[in-house]
XYZ file of C-alpha atoms in Angstrom:
617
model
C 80.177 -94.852 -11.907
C 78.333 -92.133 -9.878
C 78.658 -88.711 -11.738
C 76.951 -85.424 -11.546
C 75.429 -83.241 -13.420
C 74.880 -79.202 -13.008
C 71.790 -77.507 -13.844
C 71.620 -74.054 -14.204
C 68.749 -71.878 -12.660
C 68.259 -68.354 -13.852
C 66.492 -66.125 -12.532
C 65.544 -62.932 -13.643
C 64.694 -59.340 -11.875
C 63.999 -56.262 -13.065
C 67.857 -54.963 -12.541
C 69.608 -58.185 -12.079
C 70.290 -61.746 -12.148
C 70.819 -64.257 -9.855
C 72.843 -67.882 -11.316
C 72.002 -70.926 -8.778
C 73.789 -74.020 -9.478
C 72.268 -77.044 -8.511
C 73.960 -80.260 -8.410
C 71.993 -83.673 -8.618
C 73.778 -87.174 -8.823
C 72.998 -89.352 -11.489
C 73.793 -93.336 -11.854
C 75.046 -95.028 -14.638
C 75.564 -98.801 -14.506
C 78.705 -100.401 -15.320
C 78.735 -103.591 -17.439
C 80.768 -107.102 -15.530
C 81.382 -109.672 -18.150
C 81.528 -113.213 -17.007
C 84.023 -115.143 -18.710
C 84.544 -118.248 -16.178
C 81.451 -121.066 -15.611
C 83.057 -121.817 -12.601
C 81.025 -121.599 -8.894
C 83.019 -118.795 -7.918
C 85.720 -116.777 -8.057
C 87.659 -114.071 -10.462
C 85.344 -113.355 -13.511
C 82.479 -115.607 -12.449
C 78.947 -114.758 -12.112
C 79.061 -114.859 -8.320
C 82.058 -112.506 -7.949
C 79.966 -110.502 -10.718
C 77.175 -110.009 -8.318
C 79.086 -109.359 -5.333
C 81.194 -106.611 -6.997
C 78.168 -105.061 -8.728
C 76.352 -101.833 -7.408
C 72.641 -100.740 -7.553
C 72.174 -99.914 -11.306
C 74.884 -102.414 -12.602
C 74.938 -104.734 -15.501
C 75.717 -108.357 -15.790
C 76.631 -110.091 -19.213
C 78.550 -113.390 -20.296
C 81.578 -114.099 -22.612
C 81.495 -117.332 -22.187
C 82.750 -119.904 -24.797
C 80.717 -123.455 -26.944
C 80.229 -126.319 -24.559
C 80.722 -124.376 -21.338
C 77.318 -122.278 -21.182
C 76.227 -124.233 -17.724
C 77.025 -122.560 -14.548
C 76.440 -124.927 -11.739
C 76.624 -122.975 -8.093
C 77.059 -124.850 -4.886
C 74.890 -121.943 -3.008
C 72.095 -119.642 -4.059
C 73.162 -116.449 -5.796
C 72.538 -114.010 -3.490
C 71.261 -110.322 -4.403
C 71.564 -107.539 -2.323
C 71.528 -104.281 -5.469
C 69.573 -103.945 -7.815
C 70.589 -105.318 -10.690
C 70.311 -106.387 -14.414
C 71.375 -109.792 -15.876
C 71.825 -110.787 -19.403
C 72.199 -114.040 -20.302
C 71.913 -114.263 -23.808
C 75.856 -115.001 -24.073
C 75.954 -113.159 -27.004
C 79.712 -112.146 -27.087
C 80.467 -116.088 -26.428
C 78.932 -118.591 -28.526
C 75.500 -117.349 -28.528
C 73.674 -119.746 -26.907
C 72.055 -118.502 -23.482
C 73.355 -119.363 -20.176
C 71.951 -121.924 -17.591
C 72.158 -121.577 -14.333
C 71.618 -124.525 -12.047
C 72.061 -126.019 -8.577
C 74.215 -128.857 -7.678
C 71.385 -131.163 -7.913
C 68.393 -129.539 -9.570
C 65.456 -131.176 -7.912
C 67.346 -132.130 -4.835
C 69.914 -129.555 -3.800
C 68.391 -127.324 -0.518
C 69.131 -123.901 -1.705
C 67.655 -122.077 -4.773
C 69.456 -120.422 -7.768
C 68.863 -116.982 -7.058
C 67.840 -116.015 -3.213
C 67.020 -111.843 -3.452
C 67.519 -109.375 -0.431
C 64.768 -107.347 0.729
C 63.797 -104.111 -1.215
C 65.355 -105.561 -3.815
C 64.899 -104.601 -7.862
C 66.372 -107.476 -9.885
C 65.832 -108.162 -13.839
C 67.111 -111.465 -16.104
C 66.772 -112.348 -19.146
C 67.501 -114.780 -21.911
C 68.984 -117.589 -19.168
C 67.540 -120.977 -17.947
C 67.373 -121.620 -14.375
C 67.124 -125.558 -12.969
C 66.599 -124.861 -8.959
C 66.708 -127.014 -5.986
C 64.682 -128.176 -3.371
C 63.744 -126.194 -0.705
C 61.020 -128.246 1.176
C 60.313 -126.707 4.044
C 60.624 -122.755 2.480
C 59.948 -121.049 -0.766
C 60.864 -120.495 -4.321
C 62.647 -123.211 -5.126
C 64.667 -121.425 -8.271
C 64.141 -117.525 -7.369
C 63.246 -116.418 -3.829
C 62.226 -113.217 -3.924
C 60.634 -112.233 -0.454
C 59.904 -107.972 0.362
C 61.215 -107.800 -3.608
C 60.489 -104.192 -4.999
C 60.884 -105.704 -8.888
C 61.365 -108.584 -10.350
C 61.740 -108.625 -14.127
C 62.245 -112.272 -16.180
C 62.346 -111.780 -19.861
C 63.116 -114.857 -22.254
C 63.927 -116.887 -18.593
C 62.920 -120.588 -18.288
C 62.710 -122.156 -14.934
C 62.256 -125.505 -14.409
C 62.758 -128.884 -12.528
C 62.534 -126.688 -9.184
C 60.839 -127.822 -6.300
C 59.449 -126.294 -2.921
C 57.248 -126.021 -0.192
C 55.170 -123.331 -1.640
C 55.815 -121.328 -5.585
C 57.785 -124.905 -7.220
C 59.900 -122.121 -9.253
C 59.451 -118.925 -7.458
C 58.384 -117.235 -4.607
C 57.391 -113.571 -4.991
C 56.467 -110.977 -2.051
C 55.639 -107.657 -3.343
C 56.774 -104.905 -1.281
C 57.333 -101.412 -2.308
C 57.302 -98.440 0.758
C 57.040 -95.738 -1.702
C 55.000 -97.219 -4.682
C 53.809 -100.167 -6.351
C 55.978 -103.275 -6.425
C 55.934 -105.391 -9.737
C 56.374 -108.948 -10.985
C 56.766 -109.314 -15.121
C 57.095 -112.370 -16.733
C 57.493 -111.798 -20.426
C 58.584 -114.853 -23.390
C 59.087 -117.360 -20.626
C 58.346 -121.138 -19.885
C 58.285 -122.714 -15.851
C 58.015 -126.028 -16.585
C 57.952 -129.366 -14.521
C 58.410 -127.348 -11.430
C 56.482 -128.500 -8.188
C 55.478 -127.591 -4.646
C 54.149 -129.499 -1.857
C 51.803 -126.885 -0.962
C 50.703 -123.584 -2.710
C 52.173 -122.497 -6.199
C 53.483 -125.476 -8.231
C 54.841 -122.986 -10.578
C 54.548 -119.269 -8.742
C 53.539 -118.167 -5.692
C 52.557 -114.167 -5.216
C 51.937 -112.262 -2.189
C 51.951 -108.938 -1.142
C 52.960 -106.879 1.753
C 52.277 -103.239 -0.239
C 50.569 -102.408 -3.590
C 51.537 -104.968 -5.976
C 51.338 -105.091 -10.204
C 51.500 -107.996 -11.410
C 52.019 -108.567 -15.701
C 52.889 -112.417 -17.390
C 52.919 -112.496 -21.164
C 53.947 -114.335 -23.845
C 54.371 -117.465 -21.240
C 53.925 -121.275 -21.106
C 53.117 -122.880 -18.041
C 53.413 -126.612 -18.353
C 53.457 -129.445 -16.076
C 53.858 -127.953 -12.886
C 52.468 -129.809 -10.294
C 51.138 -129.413 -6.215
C 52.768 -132.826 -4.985
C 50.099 -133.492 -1.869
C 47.517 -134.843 -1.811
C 45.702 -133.745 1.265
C 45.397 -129.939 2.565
C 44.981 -127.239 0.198
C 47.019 -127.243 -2.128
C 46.065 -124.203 -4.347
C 47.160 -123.447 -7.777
C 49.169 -125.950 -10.440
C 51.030 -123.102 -12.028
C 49.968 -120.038 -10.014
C 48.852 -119.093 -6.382
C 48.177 -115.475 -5.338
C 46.821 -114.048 -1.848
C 46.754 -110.340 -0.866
C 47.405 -108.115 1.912
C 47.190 -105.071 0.328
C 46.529 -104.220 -3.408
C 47.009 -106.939 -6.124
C 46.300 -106.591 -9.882
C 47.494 -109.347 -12.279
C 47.184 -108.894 -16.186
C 47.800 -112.293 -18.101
C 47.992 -112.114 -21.581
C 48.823 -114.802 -24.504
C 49.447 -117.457 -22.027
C 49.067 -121.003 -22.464
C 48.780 -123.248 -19.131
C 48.681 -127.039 -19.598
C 49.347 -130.182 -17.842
C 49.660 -128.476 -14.749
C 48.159 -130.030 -11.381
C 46.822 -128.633 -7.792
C 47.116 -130.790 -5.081
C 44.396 -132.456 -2.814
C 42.315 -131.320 0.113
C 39.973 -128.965 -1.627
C 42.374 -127.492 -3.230
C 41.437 -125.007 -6.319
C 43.212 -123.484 -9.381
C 44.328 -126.179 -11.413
C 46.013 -123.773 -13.153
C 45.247 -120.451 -11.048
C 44.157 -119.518 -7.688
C 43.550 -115.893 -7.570
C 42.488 -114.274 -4.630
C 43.584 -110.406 -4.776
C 42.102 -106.933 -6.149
C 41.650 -107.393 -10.130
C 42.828 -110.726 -12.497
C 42.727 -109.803 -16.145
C 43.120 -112.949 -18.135
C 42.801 -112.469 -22.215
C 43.946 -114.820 -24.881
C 45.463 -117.030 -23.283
C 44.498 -121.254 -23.146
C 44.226 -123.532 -20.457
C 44.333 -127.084 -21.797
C 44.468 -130.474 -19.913
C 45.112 -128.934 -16.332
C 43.879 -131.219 -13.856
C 44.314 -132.839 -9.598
C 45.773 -135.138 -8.130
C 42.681 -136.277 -5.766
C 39.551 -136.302 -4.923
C 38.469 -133.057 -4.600
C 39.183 -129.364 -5.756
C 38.024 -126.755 -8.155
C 39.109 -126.070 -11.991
C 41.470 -124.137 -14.016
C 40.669 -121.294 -13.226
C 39.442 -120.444 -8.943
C 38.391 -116.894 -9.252
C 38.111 -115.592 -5.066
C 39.136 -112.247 -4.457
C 37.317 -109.393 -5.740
C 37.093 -109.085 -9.601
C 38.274 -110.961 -12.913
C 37.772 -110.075 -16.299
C 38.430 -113.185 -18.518
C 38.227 -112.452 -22.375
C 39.115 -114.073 -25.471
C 40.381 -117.248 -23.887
C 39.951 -121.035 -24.616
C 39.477 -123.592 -21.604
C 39.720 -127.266 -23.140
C 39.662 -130.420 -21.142
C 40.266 -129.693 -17.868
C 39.183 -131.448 -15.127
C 38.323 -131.047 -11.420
C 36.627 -132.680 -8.581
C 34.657 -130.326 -7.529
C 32.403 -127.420 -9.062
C 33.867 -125.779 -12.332
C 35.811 -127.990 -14.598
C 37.174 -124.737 -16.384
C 36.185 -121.500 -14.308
C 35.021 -121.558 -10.174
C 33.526 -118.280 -10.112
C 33.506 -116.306 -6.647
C 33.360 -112.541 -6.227
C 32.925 -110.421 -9.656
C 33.693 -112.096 -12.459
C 32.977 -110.970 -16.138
C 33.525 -113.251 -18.714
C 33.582 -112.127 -22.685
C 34.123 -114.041 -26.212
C 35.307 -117.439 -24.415
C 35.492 -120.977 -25.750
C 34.348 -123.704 -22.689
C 34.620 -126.976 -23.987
C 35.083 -130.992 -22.546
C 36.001 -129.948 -19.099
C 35.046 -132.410 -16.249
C 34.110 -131.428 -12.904
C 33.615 -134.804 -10.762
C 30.644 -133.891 -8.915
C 29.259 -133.283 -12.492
C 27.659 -129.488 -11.774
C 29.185 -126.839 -13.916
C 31.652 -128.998 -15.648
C 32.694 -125.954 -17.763
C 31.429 -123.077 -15.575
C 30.138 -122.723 -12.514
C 29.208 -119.711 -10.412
C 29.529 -120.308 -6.992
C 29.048 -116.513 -5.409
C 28.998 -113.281 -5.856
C 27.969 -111.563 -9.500
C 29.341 -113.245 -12.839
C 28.374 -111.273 -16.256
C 28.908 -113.075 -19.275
C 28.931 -112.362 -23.555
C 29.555 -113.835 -26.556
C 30.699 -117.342 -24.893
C 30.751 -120.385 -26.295
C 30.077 -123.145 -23.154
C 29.207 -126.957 -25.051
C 30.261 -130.615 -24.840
C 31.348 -130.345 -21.460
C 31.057 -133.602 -19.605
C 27.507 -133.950 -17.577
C 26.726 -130.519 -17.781
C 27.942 -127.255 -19.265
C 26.742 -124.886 -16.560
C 25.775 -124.308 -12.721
C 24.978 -121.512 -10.216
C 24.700 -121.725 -6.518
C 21.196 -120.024 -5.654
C 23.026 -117.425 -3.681
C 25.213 -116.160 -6.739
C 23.787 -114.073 -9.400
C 24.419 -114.734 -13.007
C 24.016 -111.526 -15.608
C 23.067 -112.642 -18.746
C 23.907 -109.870 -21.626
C 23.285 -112.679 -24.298
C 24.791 -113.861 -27.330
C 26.261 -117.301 -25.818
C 25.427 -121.066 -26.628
C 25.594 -122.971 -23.274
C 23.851 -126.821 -23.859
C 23.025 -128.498 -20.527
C 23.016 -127.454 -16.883
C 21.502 -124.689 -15.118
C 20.300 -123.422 -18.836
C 17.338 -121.844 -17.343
C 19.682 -118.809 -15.560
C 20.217 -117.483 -19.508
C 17.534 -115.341 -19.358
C 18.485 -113.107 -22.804
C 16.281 -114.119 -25.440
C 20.007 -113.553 -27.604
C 21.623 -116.516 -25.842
C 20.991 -120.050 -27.764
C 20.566 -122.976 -24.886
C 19.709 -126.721 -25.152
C 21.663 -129.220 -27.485
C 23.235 -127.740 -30.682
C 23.166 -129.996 -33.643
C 25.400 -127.690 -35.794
C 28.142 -126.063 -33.504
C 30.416 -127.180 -36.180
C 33.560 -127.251 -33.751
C 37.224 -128.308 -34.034
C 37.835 -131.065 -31.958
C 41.407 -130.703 -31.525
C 43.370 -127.561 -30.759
C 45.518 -125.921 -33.031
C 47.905 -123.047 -34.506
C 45.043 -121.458 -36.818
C 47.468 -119.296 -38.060
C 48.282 -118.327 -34.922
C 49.172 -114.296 -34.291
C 48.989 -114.375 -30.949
C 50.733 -117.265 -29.871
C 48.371 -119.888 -27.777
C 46.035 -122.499 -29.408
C 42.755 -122.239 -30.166
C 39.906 -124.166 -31.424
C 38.473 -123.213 -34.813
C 35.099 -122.589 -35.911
C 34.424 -124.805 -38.807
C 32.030 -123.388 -42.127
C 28.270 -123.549 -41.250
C 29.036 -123.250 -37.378
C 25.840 -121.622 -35.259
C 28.519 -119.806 -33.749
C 29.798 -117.579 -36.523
C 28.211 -113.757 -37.043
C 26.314 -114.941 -33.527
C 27.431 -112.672 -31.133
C 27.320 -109.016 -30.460
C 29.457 -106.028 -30.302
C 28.432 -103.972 -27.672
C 30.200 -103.976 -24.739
C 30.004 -106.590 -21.920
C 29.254 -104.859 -18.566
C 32.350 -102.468 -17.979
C 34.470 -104.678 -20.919
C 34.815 -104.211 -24.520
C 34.127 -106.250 -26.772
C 37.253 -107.259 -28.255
C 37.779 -106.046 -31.919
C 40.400 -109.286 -32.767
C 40.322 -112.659 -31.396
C 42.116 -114.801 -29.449
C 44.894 -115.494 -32.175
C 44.652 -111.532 -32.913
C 42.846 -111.751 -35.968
C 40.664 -108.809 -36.715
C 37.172 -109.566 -36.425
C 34.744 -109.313 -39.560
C 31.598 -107.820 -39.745
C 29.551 -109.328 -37.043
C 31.844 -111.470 -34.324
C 31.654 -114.436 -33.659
C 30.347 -116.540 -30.509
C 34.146 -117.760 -28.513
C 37.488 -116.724 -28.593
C 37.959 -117.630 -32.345
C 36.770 -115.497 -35.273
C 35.404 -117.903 -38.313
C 37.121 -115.529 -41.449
C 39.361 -113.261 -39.187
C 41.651 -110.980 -40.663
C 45.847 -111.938 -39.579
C 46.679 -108.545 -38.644
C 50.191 -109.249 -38.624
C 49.731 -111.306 -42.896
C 51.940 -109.910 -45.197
C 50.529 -109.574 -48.210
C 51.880 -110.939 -51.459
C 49.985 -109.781 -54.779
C 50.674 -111.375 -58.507
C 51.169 -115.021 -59.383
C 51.545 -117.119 -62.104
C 53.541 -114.782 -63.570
C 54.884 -115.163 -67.344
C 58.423 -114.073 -68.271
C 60.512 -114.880 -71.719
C 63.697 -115.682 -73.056
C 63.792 -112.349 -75.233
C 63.392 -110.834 -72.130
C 60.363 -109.791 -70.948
C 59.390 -108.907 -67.184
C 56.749 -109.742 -64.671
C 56.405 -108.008 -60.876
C 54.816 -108.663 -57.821
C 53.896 -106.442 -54.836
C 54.678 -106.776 -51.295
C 53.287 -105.323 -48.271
C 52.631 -105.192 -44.810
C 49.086 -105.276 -42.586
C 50.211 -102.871 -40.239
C 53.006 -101.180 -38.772
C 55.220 -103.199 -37.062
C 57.760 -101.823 -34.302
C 60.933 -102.486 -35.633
C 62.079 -103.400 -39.179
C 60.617 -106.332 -41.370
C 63.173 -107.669 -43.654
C 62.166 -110.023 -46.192
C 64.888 -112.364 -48.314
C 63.842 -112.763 -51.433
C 65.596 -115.673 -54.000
C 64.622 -117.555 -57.266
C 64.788 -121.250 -57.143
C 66.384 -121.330 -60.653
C 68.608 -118.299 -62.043
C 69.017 -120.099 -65.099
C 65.309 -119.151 -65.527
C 64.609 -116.153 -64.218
C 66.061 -113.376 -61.869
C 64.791 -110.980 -59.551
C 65.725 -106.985 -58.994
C 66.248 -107.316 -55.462
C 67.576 -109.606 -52.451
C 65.554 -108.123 -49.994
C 62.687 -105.705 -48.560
C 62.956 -104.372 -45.700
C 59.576 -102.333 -44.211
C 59.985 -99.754 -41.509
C 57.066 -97.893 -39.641
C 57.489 -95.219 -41.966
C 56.795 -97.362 -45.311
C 55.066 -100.760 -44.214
C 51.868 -99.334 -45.717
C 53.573 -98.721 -49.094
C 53.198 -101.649 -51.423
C 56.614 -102.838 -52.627
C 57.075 -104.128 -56.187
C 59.710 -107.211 -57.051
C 60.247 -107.483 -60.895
C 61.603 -110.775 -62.211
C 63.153 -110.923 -65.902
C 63.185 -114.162 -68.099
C 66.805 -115.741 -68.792
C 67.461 -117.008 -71.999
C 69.502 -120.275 -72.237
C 69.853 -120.990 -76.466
C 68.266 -124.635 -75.153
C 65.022 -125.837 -77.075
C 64.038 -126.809 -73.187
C 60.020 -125.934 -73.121
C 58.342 -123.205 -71.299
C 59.922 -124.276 -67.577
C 58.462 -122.745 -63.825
C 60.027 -121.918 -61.188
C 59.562 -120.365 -58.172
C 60.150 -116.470 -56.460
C 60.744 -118.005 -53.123
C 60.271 -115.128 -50.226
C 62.047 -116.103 -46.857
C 60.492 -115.734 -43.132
C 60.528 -112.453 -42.051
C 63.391 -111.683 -39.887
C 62.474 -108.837 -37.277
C 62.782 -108.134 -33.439
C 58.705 -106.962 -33.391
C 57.715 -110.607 -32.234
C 54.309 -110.521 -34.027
C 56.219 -110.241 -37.880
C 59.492 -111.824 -37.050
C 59.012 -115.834 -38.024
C 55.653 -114.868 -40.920
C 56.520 -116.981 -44.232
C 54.482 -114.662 -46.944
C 53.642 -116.867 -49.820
C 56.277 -117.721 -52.472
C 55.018 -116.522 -56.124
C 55.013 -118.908 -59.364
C 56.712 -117.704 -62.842
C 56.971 -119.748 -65.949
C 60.020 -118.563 -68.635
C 58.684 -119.023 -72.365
C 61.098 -121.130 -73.955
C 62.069 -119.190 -77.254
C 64.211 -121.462 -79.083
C 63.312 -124.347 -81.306
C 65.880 -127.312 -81.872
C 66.647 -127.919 -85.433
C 69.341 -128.254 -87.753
C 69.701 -125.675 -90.900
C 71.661 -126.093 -93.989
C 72.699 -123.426 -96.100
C 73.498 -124.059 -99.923
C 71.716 -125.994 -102.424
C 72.229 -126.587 -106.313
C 75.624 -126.052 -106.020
C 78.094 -127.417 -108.932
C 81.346 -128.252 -109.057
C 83.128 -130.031 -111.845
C 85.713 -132.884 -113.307
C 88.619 -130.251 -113.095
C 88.324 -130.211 -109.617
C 86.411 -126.968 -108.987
C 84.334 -127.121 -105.255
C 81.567 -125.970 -103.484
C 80.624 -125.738 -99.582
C 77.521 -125.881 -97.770
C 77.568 -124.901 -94.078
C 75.478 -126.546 -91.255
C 74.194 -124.712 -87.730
C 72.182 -126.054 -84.940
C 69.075 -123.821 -84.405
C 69.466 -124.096 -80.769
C 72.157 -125.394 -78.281
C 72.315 -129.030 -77.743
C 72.314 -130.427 -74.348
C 74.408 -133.214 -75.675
C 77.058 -133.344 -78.726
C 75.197 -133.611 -82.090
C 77.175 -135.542 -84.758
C 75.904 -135.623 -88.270
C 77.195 -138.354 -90.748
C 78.086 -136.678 -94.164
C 78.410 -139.084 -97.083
């Protein structure tokens, strides 16, 4: 496992030459397969761990029906290690990993050692209940790394972080937390961190993407309870980047608690294109989705839709610096009914291109102490209107905001909900590209559609361009029976990061027939406009000119944003070149009283779809 390497240093003189060999030790993992499901022992998970070394691999072998590992103690990790569940040299379908009684057990799945680097994927984790402690299915306390890709955690409970507990603490560099392609769900704490709880003892980064936060919930209902699906506080440097996220139905406790969703309080939260939906508290106080303390937040492209609070700020309780860009604020409830989508509590929030209507009571508030920058281009209805100073920004009631009133796909790119700007909107070509304070204005939108000519006002672009379409061009396309040929083009948008391959099939070969089975588009070609050609079939059957369809499958690719596109099917008619008749051949023919004969002969112009008799008298 540990191997070394010689590197050879020359150096030269004017008369001579002096060889140094230098040897460094390198690390390569090695690879334990799991092949048992039991708790422990030979070729289970746990004896996996224990035998591994820093640098070592973990994967699964493990067979249909028996892809639950249930473990009478947490899992604990003391190297720094890398865990695969995706099973695939067993049956293929990912492992879970649970405790003897998710929900109720006293220990957690996974309980990390200190300075620890630690990365899973492709695995479901169902934790236990760790009531007076932390993380309830990952503990992760003085944790260098902690990587989750494809992971979902859930039914996990805990004094504070429902599904995990994360300290940051790196002596000789930044620690880091990344969530990637996950879901914590139905998690809860009694305290801080329904979902996750961050802090950090050093330096911390801090990425989630691609992740769905639902139902997580902060059980009490008195003290403060912070944060439905995420609670941070820092000691030293913290900077979180969220990114296509969607948060809903999670809940913060009581007590004047905030962050139905989020409680922030660190260096820098970036939040962009992500949707909080329906996050809410359990009592009678608290502030909304989104409690913005700490030092600076830069939320962009993102959609806050009914959430409610009890407080100030339905969707966003701004404190600190907070610049907010191209963001849809709509039916959120605060209960003291000031700044039911937005309100700005301290500090300095700058704000562009938002969309902040039909929030209940008001849309808007600012403390007199905070200071709102107005760098126009938003709608905002009701409230503390009077603050929009920029003669750019459209306030009062809106008889033509021409909104969806439900969330939806949209065609989504990007992978979170959004809701749609609808033809004739005020909204559309209403906003402004030049940048926001210190942010850019964002040149797609929150689905990652390109925008078009002027953007819109909110995260949604009216008319956006799918970045990710692929582009199918020729239809109604005309083949024959003697033959004859149509084509079609394919391409791609842009260039995606691993190979697009497209099945491609015709839903009647008696018809018609295509060239080729497949496309495939690499990074060198996806620019390049593939052509499909499709000949006519000829069947001898008087049948009529008959359509039928080119049918091209979902894309099948490992770059997330192509893999799953349908591209639209194309439509071909055959032209039916045969006629049904019956044809005779011989006429005036003579034979006579000595017997002599004659013949005729009969043919069917085309073939019969049934037998054809002819009497003959």
């Amino acid at each position: 496992m540990k191997i070394f390497n010689q590197i050879l240093k020359i150096i030269f003189n004017k008369t001579w030459i002096i060889f140094c060999i230098f040897v460094f030790q390198f690390t390569f993992g090695t690879t334990f397969t799991v092949t048992s499901n039991s708790n422990s022992g030979a070729n289970t998970v746990r004896q996996a761990i224990a035998d591994a070394s820093d640098g070592d691999n973990i994967i699964f072998n493990i067979s249909a029906g028996n892809e639950t590992i249930i473990v009478s103690s947490a899992l604990s990790i003391n190297d720094n290690l890398t865990i695969d569940g995706s099973n695939s040299l067993g049956s293929g379908t990912a492992i879970t990993i649970e405790v003897s009684t998710p929900g109720s057990s006293n220990f957690p799945v996974i309980d990390m050692g200190a300075y620890q680097q630690l990365s899973v994927s492709y695995m479901t984790l169902r934790g236990g209940n760790i009531s007076s402690s932390s993380g309830g299915a990952i503990q992760a306390g003085n944790c260098e790394s902690l990587i989750l890709d494809y992971v979902t955690i859930k039914d996990s409970k805990a004094r504070f972080g429902g599904a995990i507990y994360y300290q940051g603490y790196n002596g000789s560099g930044n620690a880091i937390l990344s969530i990637t392609n996950c879901t914590i769900q139905d998690n809860q704490s009694s305290s801080h961190g329904a979902g996750i709880r961050i802090i950090n003892s050093t330096a911390c980064e801090v990425t989630i993407e691609n992740t769905v936060f639902s139902n997580n919930t902060c059980t009490a209902t008195s003290g403060n309870n912070y944060g439905g699906a995420i609670y941070t506080y820092d000691y030293a440097t913290l900077n979180i980047d969220i990114n296509k996220c969607t948060f809903t139905g999670n809940i913060a406790g009581g007590g004047g608690a905030g962050g139905t969703a989020i409680y922030f309080d660190g260096t820098l939260l970036k939040v962009n294109n992500s949707t909080f939906y329906n996050n809410s508290i359990n009592s009678s106080a608290g502030y909304g989705a989104l409690d913005l303390r700490g030092t600076t937040h830069e939320i962009t492209n993102s959609t806050f839709f009914q959430n409610s609070c009890e407080y100030w700020g339905g969707a966003i309780a701004s404190w600190g610096s907070t610049t907010i860009t191209n963001c849809t604020i709509v039916e959120n409830t605060a209960g003291l009914g000031q700044g039911n989508g937005l309100a700005v509590m301290s500090g300095t929030t700058t704000i562009k291109n938002t969309l902040i209507v039909n929030n209940s009571t008001d849309d808007f508030h600012k403390e007199n102490s905070a200071t709102l920058v107005d760098n126009g281009y938003n709608i905002v209805e009701t409230g503390d209107v009077s603050n929009f100073y920029s003669a750019q920004s459209i306030i009062g009631e809106q008889t033509d905001l021409n909104l969806d009133a439900s969330l939806a796909d949209n065609e989504i790119a990007n992978g979170t909900q959004t809701l749609a700007l609808l033809v004739g909107s005020i909204a559309i070509d209403g906003g402004n590209d030049a940048d926001n304070g210190t942010v850019t204005i964002p040149s797609s939108d929150q689905r990652g559609f390109t925008r078009n000519g002027t953007t819109d006002i909110g995260a949604f672009e009216y008319g956006g361009t799918n970045p990710y379409a692929i582009t199918v061009t020729g239809s109604d396309l005309i083949t024959t029976e003697a033959g004859e040929t149509a084509s079609f083009t394919v391409v791609l948008e842009s260039e995606p990061t691993s190979d697009v391959t497209i099945g491609i099939t015709s839903s009647d070969a008696t018809e018609g027939i295509v060239d080729l089975s497949s496309l495939t588009f690499t990074s060198g070609n996806w620019s390049a406009a593939q052509t499909v050609t499709i000949s006519g079939v000829n069947d001898n059957v008087d049948d009529g000119d008959i359509d039928y369809i080119i049918t091209l499958e979902e894309a099948s690719s490992s770059d997330g944003n192509y893999n799953g596109v349908d591209p639209t099917d194309v439509s071909a008619t055959n032209t039916d070149d045969d006629t049904a008749g019956i044809t005779v051949t011989g006429s005036d023919l003579t034979t006579t009283e000595v017997g002599s004969t004659a013949s005729f002969t009969v043919v069917l112009d085309s073939e019969p779809t049934a037998d054809v008799v002819i009497p003959v008298s």
